[in-house]
Structures are given as C-alpha cells and as structure tokens.
PDB file of C-alpha atoms and ligand atoms in Angstrom:
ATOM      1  CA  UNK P  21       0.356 -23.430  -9.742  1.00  0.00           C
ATOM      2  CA  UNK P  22      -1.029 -22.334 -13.337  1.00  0.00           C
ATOM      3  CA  UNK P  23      -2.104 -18.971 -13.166  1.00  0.00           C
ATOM      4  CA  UNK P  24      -1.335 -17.211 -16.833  1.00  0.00           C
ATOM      5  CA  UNK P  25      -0.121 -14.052 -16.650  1.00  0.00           C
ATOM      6  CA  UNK P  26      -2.144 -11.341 -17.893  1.00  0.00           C
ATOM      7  CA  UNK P  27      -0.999  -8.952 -20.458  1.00  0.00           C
ATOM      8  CA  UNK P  28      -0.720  -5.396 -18.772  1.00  0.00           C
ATOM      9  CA  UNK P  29      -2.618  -2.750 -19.388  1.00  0.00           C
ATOM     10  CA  UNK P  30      -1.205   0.408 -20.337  1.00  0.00           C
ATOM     11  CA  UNK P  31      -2.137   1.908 -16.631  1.00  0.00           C
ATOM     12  CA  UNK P  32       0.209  -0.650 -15.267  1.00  0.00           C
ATOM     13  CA  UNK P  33       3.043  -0.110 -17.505  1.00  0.00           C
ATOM     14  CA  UNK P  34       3.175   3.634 -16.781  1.00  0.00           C
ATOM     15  CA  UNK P  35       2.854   2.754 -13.181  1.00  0.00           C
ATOM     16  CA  UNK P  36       5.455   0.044 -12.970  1.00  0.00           C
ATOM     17  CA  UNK P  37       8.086   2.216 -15.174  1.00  0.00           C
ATOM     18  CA  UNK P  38       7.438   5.398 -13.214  1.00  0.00           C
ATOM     19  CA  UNK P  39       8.047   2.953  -9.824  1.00  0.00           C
ATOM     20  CA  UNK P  40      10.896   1.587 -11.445  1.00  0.00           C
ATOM     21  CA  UNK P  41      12.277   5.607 -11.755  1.00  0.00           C
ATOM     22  CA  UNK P  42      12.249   6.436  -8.274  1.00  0.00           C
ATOM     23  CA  UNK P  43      13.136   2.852  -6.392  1.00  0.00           C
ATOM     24  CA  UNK P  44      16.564   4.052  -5.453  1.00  0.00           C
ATOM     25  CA  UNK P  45      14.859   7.639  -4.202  1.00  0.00           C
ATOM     26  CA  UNK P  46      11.706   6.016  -2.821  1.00  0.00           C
ATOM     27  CA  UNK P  47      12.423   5.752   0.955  1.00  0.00           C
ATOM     28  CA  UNK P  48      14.387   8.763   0.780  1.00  0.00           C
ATOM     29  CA  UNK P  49      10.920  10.850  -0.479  1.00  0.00           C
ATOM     30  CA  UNK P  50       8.541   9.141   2.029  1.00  0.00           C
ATOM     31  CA  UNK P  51      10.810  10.295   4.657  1.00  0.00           C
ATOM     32  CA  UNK P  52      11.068  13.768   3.530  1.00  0.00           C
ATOM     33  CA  UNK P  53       7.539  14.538   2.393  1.00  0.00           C
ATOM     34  CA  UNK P  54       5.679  12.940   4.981  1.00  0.00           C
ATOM     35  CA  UNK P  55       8.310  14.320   7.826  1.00  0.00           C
ATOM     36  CA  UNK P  56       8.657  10.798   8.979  1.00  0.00           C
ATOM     37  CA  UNK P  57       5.103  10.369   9.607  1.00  0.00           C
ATOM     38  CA  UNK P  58       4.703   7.635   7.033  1.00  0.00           C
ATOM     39  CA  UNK P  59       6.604   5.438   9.954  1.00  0.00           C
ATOM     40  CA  UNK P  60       3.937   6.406  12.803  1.00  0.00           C
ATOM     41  CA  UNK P  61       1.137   5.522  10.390  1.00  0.00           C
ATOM     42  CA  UNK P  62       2.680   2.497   9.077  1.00  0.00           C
ATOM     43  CA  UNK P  63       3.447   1.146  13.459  1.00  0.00           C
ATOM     44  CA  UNK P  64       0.234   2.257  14.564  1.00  0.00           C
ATOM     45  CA  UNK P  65      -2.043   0.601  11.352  1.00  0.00           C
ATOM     46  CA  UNK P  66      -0.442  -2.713  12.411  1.00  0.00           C
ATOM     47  CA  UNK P  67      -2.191  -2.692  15.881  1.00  0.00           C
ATOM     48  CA  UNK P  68      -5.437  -2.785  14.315  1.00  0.00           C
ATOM     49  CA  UNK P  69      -4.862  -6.267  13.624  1.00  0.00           C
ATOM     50  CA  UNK P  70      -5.721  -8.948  16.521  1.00  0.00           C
ATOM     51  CA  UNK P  71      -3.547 -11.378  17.673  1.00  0.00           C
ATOM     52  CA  UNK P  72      -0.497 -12.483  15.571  1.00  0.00           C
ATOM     53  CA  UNK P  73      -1.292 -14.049  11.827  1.00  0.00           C
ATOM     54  CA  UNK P  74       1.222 -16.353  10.957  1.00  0.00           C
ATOM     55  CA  UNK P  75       1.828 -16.167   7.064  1.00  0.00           C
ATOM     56  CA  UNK P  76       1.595 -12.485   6.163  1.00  0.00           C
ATOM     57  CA  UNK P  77       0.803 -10.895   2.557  1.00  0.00           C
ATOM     58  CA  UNK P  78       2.369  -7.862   1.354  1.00  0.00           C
ATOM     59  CA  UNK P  79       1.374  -7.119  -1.017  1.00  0.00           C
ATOM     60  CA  UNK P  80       2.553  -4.015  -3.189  1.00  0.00           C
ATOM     61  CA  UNK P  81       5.374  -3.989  -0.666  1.00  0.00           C
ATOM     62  CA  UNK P  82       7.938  -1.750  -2.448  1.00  0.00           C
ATOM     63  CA  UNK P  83      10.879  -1.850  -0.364  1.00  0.00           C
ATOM     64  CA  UNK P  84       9.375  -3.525   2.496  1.00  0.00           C
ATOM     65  CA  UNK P  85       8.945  -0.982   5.306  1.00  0.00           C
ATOM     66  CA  UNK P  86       5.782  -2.436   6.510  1.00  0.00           C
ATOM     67  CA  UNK P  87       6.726  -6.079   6.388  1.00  0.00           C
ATOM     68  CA  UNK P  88       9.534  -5.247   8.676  1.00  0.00           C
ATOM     69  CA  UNK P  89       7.227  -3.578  11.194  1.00  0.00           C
ATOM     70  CA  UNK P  90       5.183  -6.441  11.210  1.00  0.00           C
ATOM     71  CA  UNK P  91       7.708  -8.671  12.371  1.00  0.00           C
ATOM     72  CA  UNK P  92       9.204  -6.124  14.478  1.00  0.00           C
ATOM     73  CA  UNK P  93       5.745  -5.571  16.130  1.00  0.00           C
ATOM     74  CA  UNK P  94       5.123  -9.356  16.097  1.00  0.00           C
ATOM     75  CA  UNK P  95       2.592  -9.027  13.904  1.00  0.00           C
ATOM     76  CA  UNK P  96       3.276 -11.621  11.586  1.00  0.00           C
ATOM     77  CA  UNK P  97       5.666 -14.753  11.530  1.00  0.00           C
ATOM     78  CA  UNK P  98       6.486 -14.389   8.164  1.00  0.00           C
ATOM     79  CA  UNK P  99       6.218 -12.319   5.774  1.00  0.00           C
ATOM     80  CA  UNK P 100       5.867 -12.885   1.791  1.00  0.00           C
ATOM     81  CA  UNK P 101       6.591  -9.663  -0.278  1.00  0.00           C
ATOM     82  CA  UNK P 102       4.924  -9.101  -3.603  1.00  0.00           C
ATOM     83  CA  UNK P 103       5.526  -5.992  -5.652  1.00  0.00           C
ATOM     84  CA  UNK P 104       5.389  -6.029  -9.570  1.00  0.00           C
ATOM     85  CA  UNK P 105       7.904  -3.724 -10.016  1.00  0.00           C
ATOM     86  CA  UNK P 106      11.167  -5.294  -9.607  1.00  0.00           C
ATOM     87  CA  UNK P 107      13.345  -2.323  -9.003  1.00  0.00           C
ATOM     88  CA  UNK P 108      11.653  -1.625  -5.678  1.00  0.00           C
ATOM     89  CA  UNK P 109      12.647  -5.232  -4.280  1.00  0.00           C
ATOM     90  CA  UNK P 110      15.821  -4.510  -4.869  1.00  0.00           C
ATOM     91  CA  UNK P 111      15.635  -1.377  -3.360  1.00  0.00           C
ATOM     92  CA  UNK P 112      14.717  -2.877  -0.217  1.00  0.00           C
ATOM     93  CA  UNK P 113      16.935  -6.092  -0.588  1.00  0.00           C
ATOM     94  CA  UNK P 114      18.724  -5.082   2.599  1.00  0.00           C
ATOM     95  CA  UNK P 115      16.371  -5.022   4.981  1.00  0.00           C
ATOM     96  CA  UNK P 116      15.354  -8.652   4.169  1.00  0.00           C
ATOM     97  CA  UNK P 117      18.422  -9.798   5.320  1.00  0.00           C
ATOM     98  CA  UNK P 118      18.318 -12.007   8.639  1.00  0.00           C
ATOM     99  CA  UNK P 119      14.812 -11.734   9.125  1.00  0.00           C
ATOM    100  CA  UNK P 120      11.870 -14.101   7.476  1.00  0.00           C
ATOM    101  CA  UNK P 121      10.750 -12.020   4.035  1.00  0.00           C
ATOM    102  CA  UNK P 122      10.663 -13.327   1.154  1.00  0.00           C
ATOM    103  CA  UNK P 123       9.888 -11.224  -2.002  1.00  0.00           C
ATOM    104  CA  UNK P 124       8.154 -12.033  -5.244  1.00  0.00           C
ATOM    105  CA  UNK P 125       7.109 -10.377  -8.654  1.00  0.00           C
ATOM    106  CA  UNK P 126       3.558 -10.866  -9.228  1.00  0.00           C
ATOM    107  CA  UNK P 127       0.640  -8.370  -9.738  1.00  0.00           C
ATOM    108  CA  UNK P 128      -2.266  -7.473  -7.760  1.00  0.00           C
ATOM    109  CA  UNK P 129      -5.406  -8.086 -10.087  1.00  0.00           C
ATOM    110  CA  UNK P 130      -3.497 -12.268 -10.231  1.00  0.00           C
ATOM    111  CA  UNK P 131      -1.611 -12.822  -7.638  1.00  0.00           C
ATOM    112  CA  UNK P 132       0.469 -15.563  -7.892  1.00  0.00           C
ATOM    113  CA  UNK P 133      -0.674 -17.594  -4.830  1.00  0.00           C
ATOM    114  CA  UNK P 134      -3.697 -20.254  -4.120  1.00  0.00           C
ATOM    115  CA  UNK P 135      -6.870 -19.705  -2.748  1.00  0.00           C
ATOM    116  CA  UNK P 136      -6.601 -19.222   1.233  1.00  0.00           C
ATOM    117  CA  UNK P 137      -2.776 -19.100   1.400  1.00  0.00           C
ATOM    118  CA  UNK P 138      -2.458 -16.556   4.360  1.00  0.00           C
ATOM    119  CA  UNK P 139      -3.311 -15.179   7.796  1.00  0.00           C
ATOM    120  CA  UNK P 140      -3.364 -12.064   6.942  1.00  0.00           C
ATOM    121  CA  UNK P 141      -2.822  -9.758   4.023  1.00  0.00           C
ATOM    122  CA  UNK P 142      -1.782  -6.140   3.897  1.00  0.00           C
ATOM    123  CA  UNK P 143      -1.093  -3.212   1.064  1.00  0.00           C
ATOM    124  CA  UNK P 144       0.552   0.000   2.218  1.00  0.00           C
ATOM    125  CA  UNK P 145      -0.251   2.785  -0.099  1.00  0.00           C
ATOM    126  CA  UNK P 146      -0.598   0.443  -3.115  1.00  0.00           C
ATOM    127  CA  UNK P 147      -4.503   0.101  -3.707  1.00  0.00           C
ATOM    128  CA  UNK P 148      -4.626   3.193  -5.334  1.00  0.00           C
ATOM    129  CA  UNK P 149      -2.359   2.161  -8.046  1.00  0.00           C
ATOM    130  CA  UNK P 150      -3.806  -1.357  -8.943  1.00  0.00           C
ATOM    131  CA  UNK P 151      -6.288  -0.083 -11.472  1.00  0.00           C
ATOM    132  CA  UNK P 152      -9.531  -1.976 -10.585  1.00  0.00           C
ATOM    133  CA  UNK P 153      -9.981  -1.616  -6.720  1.00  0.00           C
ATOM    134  CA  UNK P 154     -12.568  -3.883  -6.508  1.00  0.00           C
ATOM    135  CA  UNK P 155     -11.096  -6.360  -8.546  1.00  0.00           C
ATOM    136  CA  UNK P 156      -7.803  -6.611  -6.377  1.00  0.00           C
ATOM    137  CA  UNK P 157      -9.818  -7.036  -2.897  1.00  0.00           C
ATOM    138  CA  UNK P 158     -11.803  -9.761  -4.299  1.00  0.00           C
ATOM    139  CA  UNK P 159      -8.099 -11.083  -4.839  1.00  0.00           C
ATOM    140  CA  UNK P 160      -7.013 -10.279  -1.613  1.00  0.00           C
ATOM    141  CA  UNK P 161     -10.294 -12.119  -0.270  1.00  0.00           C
ATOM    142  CA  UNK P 162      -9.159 -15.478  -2.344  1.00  0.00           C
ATOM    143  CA  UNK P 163      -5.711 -15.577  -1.050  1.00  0.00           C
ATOM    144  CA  UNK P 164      -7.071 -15.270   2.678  1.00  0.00           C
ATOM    145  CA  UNK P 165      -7.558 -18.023   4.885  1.00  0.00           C
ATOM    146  CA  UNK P 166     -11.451 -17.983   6.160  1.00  0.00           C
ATOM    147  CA  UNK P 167     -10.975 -15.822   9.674  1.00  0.00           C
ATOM    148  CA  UNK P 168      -7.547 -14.299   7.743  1.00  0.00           C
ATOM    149  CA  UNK P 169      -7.200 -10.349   8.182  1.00  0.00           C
ATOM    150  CA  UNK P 170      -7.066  -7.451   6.020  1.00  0.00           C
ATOM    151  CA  UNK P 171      -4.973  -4.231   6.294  1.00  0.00           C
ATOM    152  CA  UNK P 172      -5.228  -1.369   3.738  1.00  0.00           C
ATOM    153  CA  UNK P 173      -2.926   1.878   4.292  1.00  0.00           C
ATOM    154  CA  UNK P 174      -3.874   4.553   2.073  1.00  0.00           C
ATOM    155  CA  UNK P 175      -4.876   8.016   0.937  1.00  0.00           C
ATOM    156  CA  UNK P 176      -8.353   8.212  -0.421  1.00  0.00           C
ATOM    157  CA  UNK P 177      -9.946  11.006  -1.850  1.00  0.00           C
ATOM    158  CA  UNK P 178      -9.934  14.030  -0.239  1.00  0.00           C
ATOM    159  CA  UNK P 179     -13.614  14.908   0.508  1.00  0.00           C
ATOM    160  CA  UNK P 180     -13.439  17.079   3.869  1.00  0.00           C
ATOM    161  CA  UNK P 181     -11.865  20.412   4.346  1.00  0.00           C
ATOM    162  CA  UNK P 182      -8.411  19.451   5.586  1.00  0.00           C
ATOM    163  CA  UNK P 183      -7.582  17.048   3.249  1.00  0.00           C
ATOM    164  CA  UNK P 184      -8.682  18.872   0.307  1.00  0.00           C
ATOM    165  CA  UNK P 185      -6.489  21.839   0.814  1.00  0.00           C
ATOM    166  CA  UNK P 186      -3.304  19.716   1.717  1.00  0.00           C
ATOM    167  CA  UNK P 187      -4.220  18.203  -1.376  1.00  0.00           C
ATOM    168  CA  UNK P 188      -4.239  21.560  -3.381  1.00  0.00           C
ATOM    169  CA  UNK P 189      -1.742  23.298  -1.642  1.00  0.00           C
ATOM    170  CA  UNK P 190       1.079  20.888  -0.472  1.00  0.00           C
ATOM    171  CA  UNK P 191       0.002  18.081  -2.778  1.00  0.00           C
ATOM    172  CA  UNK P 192       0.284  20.509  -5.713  1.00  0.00           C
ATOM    173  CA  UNK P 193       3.111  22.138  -5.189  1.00  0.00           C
ATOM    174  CA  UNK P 194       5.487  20.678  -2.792  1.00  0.00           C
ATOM    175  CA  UNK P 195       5.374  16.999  -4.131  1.00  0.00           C
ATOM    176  CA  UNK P 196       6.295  17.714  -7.476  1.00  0.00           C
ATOM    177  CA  UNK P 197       8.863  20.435  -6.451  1.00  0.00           C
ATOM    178  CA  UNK P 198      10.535  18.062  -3.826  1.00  0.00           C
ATOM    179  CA  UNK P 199      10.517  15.125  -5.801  1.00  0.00           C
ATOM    180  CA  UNK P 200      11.698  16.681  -8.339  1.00  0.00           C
ATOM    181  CA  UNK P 201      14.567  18.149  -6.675  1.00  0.00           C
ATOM    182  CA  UNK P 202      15.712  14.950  -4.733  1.00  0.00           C
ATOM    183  CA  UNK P 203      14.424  12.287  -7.202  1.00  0.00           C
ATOM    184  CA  UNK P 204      14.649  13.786 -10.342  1.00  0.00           C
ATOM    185  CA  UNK P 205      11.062  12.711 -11.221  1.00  0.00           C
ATOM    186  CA  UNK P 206       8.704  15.525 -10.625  1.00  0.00           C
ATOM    187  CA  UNK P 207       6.020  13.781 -12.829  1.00  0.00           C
ATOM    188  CA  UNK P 208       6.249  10.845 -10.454  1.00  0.00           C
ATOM    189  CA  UNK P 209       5.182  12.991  -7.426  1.00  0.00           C
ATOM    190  CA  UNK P 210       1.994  15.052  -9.806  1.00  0.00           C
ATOM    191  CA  UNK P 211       0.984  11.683 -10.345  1.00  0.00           C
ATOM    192  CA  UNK P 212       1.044  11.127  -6.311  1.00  0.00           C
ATOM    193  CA  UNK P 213      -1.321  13.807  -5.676  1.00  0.00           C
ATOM    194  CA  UNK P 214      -3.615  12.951  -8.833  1.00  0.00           C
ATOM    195  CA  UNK P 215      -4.024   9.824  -7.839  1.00  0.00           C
ATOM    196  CA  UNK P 216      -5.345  10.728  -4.732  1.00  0.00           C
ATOM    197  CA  UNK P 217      -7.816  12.791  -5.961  1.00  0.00           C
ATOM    198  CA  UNK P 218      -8.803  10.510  -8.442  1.00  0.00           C
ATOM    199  CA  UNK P 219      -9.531   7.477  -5.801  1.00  0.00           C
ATOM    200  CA  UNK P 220     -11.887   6.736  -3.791  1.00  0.00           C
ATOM    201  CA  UNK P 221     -13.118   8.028  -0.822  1.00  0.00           C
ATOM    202  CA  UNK P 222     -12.781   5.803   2.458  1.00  0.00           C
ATOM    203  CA  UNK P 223     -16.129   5.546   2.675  1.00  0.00           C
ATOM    204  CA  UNK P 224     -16.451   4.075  -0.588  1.00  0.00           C
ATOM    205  CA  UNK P 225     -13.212   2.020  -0.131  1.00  0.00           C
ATOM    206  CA  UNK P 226     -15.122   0.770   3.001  1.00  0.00           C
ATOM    207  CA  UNK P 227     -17.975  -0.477   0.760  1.00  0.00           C
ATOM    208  CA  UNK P 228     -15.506  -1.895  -2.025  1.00  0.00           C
ATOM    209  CA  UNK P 229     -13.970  -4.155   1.003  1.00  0.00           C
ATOM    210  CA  UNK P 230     -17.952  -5.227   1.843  1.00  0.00           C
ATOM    211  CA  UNK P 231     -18.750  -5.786  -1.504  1.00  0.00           C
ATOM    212  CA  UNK P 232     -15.945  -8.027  -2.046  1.00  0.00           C
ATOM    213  CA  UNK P 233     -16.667  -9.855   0.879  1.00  0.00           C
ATOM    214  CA  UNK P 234     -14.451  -8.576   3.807  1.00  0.00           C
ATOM    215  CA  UNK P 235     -16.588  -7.484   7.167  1.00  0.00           C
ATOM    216  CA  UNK P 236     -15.743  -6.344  10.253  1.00  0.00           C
ATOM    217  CA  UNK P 237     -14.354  -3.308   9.122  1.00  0.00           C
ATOM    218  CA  UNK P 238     -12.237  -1.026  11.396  1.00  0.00           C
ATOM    219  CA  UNK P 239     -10.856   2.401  10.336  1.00  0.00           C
ATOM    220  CA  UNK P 240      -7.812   4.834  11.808  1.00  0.00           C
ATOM    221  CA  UNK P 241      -7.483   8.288  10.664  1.00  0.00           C
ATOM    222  CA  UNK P 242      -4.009  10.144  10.213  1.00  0.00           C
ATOM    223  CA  UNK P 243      -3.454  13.521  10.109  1.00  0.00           C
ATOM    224  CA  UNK P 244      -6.824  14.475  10.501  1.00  0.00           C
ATOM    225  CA  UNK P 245      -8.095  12.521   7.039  1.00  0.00           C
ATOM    226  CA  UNK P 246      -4.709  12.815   5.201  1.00  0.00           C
ATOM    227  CA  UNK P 247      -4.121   8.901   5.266  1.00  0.00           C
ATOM    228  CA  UNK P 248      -6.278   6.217   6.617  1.00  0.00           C
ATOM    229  CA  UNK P 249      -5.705   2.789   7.672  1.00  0.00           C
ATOM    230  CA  UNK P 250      -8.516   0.265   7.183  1.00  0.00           C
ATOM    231  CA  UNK P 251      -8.922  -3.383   8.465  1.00  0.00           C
ATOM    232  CA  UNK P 252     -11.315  -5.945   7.612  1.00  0.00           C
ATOM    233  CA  UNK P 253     -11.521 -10.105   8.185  1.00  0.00           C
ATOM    234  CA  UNK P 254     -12.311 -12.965   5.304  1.00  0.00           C
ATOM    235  CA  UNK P 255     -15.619 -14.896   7.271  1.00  0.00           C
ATOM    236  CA  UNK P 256     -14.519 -18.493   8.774  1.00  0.00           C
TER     237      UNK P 256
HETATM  238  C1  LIG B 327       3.606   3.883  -2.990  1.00  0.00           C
HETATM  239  S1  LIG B 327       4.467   2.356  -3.163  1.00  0.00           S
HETATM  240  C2  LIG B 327       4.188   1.587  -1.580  1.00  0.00           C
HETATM  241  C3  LIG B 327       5.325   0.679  -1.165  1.00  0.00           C
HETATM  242  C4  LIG B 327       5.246   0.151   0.251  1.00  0.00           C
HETATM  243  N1  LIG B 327       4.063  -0.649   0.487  1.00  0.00           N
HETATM  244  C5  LIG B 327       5.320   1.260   1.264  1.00  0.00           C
HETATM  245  O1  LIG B 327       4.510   1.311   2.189  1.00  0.00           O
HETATM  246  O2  LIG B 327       6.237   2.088   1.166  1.00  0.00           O
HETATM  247  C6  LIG B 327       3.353   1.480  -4.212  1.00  0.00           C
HETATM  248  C7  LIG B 327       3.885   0.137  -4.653  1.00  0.00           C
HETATM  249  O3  LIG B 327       2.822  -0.558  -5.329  1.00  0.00           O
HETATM  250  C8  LIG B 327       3.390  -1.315  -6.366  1.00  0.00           C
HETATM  251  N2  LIG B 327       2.312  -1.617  -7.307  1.00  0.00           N
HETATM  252  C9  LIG B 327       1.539  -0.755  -7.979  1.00  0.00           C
HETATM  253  N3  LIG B 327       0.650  -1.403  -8.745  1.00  0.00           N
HETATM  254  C10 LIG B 327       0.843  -2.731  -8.526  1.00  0.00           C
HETATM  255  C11 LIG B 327       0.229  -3.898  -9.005  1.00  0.00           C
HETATM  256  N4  LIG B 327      -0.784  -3.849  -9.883  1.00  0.00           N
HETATM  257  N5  LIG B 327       0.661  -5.086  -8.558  1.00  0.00           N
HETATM  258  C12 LIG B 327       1.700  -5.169  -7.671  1.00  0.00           C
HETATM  259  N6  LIG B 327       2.338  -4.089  -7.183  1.00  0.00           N
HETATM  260  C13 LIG B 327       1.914  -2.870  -7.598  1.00  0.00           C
HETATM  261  C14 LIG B 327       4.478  -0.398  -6.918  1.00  0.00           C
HETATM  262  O4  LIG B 327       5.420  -1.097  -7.679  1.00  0.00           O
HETATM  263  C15 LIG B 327       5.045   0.198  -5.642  1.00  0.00           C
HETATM  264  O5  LIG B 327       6.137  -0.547  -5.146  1.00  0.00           O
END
C-alpha cells in the first residue's frame, strides 16, 4: 500500500510529544482521575455495538484498554491497534500478550490501511486530539466495510450545567494538580481540560459523523454529560 506520509503539523507534534511524556503514567491517571469510571464507560460503550464485527479498528488506542474489552466482551475477533505515538504502544505492550492485537504507528487524518478494511472501527478519547474532526471520520468511513460500525468515546464540549462546572472546577484544578503530582506533567492534564472545552459539542460531533457519511447514530451519556459514547454504521 502507497499512502505517503504527511508531514505533521505542529498540533500533532505537541500532541504526540506531550503523549509520549505521560505513556508510562497514562493508565495510572485515568484510573485516578476518573475514580475508575473510565473502565465502566469504556464496558458499557462497547454494547452499543450489534452483533460481533470481526476485524476491529482502534484507532488512537494508547495502551489498549478498549481493544482488550472488546475481545473480552466478544466484541471483536481481532483487534488492530493504531496510535501515532509510539511510547503509548509500548506502554501497553503487555496486555497484548496472548490475545489477538496487533499494534501499529500510523495517524488518524491517513491511516495506513485500504479502503473498507474493517468491521468495525472505534477511538476512545482520541477524536479530540486529531486536529480536523471531520477530516478523520471521513477516514474512519473509508477504512469501514459498507454495513461496518462506528464507536466514538469522548468528552465534548461542555454546554449544559453539569458539565460545565466539572469542567471549571475539577477540570481546572484537580487535573493539573493530580497530574502533576503523579505524572510530573501538569501541562499535560491543562491541556486535558482545554481541549475539552475547545471541542465540539455532541451534538455537533453527531452532525460531523452525518456529514461524513455515518447514519444510524446512537448516543450514551456518562456522568450526566461528562463523557459520551457515540455509535454510527458505514451504509451497505
Ligand atoms: C487520551 S489517549 C486515549 C488512549 C486510549 N484510546 C484510551 O482509551 O485510553 C489519546 C491517544 O490518541 C493518540 N492520538 C492523538 N492524536 C492522534 C493522531 N492524529 N493519530 C493517531 N493517534 C493519535 C495519542 O497518542 C494517545 O495515545
């Protein structure tokens, strides 16, 4: 397959370096600031998906919590991981061991796989960081198979009461002052909570998904509009 690489842009730099930081932390951090709840949303997002795709995208998969809760769920056969920060693979080496997960570098606005490749394809808190939204689920959309499904974990922007003031208040202040603390990155963890703010909002990721093509859409809400899980199918 011939797909050039593209140069990246200065966004994705920053974002792969700062990943790059924390890898060793990561899990660690999700754990702590999300009081394990980052597991429940991860389990439960999965069962929005119908029936049992066979070749599974990851993509953004970091160190590969949700592709081992799609096998473990029996959501997927197997599973191919693609991060572009290299770091975070390693991270998660171990729990690719024994079980069918492979793991590649590639990026989200190119990913390096042909047109209608998998079954389904899935990004746990990753959109936010590609850059161009729309551009990476029009990528998504190529790599599915016509029928394939679509799973998006993220937080959007907050827009509603609760979600703004977790944003302002724990966002702010705890995420930077606990990753900080255990990760020695407090940057990393303001960026978190910027990026949030600066996203979209699910209703507007719903209509980036529809724009690019996906339909069907299904949403779950976590901690009453904190997260959000979103799924979507490529038409046959
Ligand atoms: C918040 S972590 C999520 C990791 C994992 N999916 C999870 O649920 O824990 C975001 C991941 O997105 C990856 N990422 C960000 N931008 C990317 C891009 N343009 N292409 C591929 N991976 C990207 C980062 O390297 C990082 O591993």
């Amino acid at each position: 397959m011939s797909r050039a690489l593209p140069v990246p842009t200065d966004h994705a730099l920053a974002v792969r370096s700062m990943f790059g930081r924390i890898a060793g932390r990561y899990d660690l951090l999700n754990r702590v600031l999300s009081a394990r709840r980052d597991v429940a949303w991860r389990r439960h997002a999965l069962g929005l998906w119908q029936g049992q795709p066979a070749e599974v995208l990851d993509l953004a998969c970091g160190t590969f919590d949700l592709a081992r809760e799609a096998l473990e769920q029996k959501k997927a056969r197997r599973v191919h991981g693609c991060d572009f920060c290299q770091p975070m693979l390693v991270a998660g080496a171990k729990k690719r061991q024994g079980v069918p997960v492979s793991a590649a570098v590639g990026d989200a606005l190119h990913l390096p796989y042909a047109d209608s490749s998998f079954d389904g394809a899935m990004v746990a808190y990753g959109w936010r960081n590609f850059g161009d939204p729309a551009a990476s689920a029009r990528e998504l959309l190529r790599v599915l198979r016509p029928g394939g499904q679509v799973l998006i974990l993220e937080f959007f922007q907050p827009v509603t009461w609760w979600p703004k003031t977790f944003s302002a208040t724990f966002g702010r202040f705890v995420f930077p002052t606990v990753g900080g603390a255990l990760a020695g990155d407090a940057a990393a963890y303001r960026y978190l909570n910027d990026s949030i703010k600066r996203f979209l909002s699910v209703t507007e990721a719903e209509a980036t998904l529809a724009a690019a093509g996906f339909t069907g859409i299904r949403r779950a809400t976590y901690f009453g509009g904190v997260s959000h899980a979103l799924a979507a199918a490529k038409p046959c």
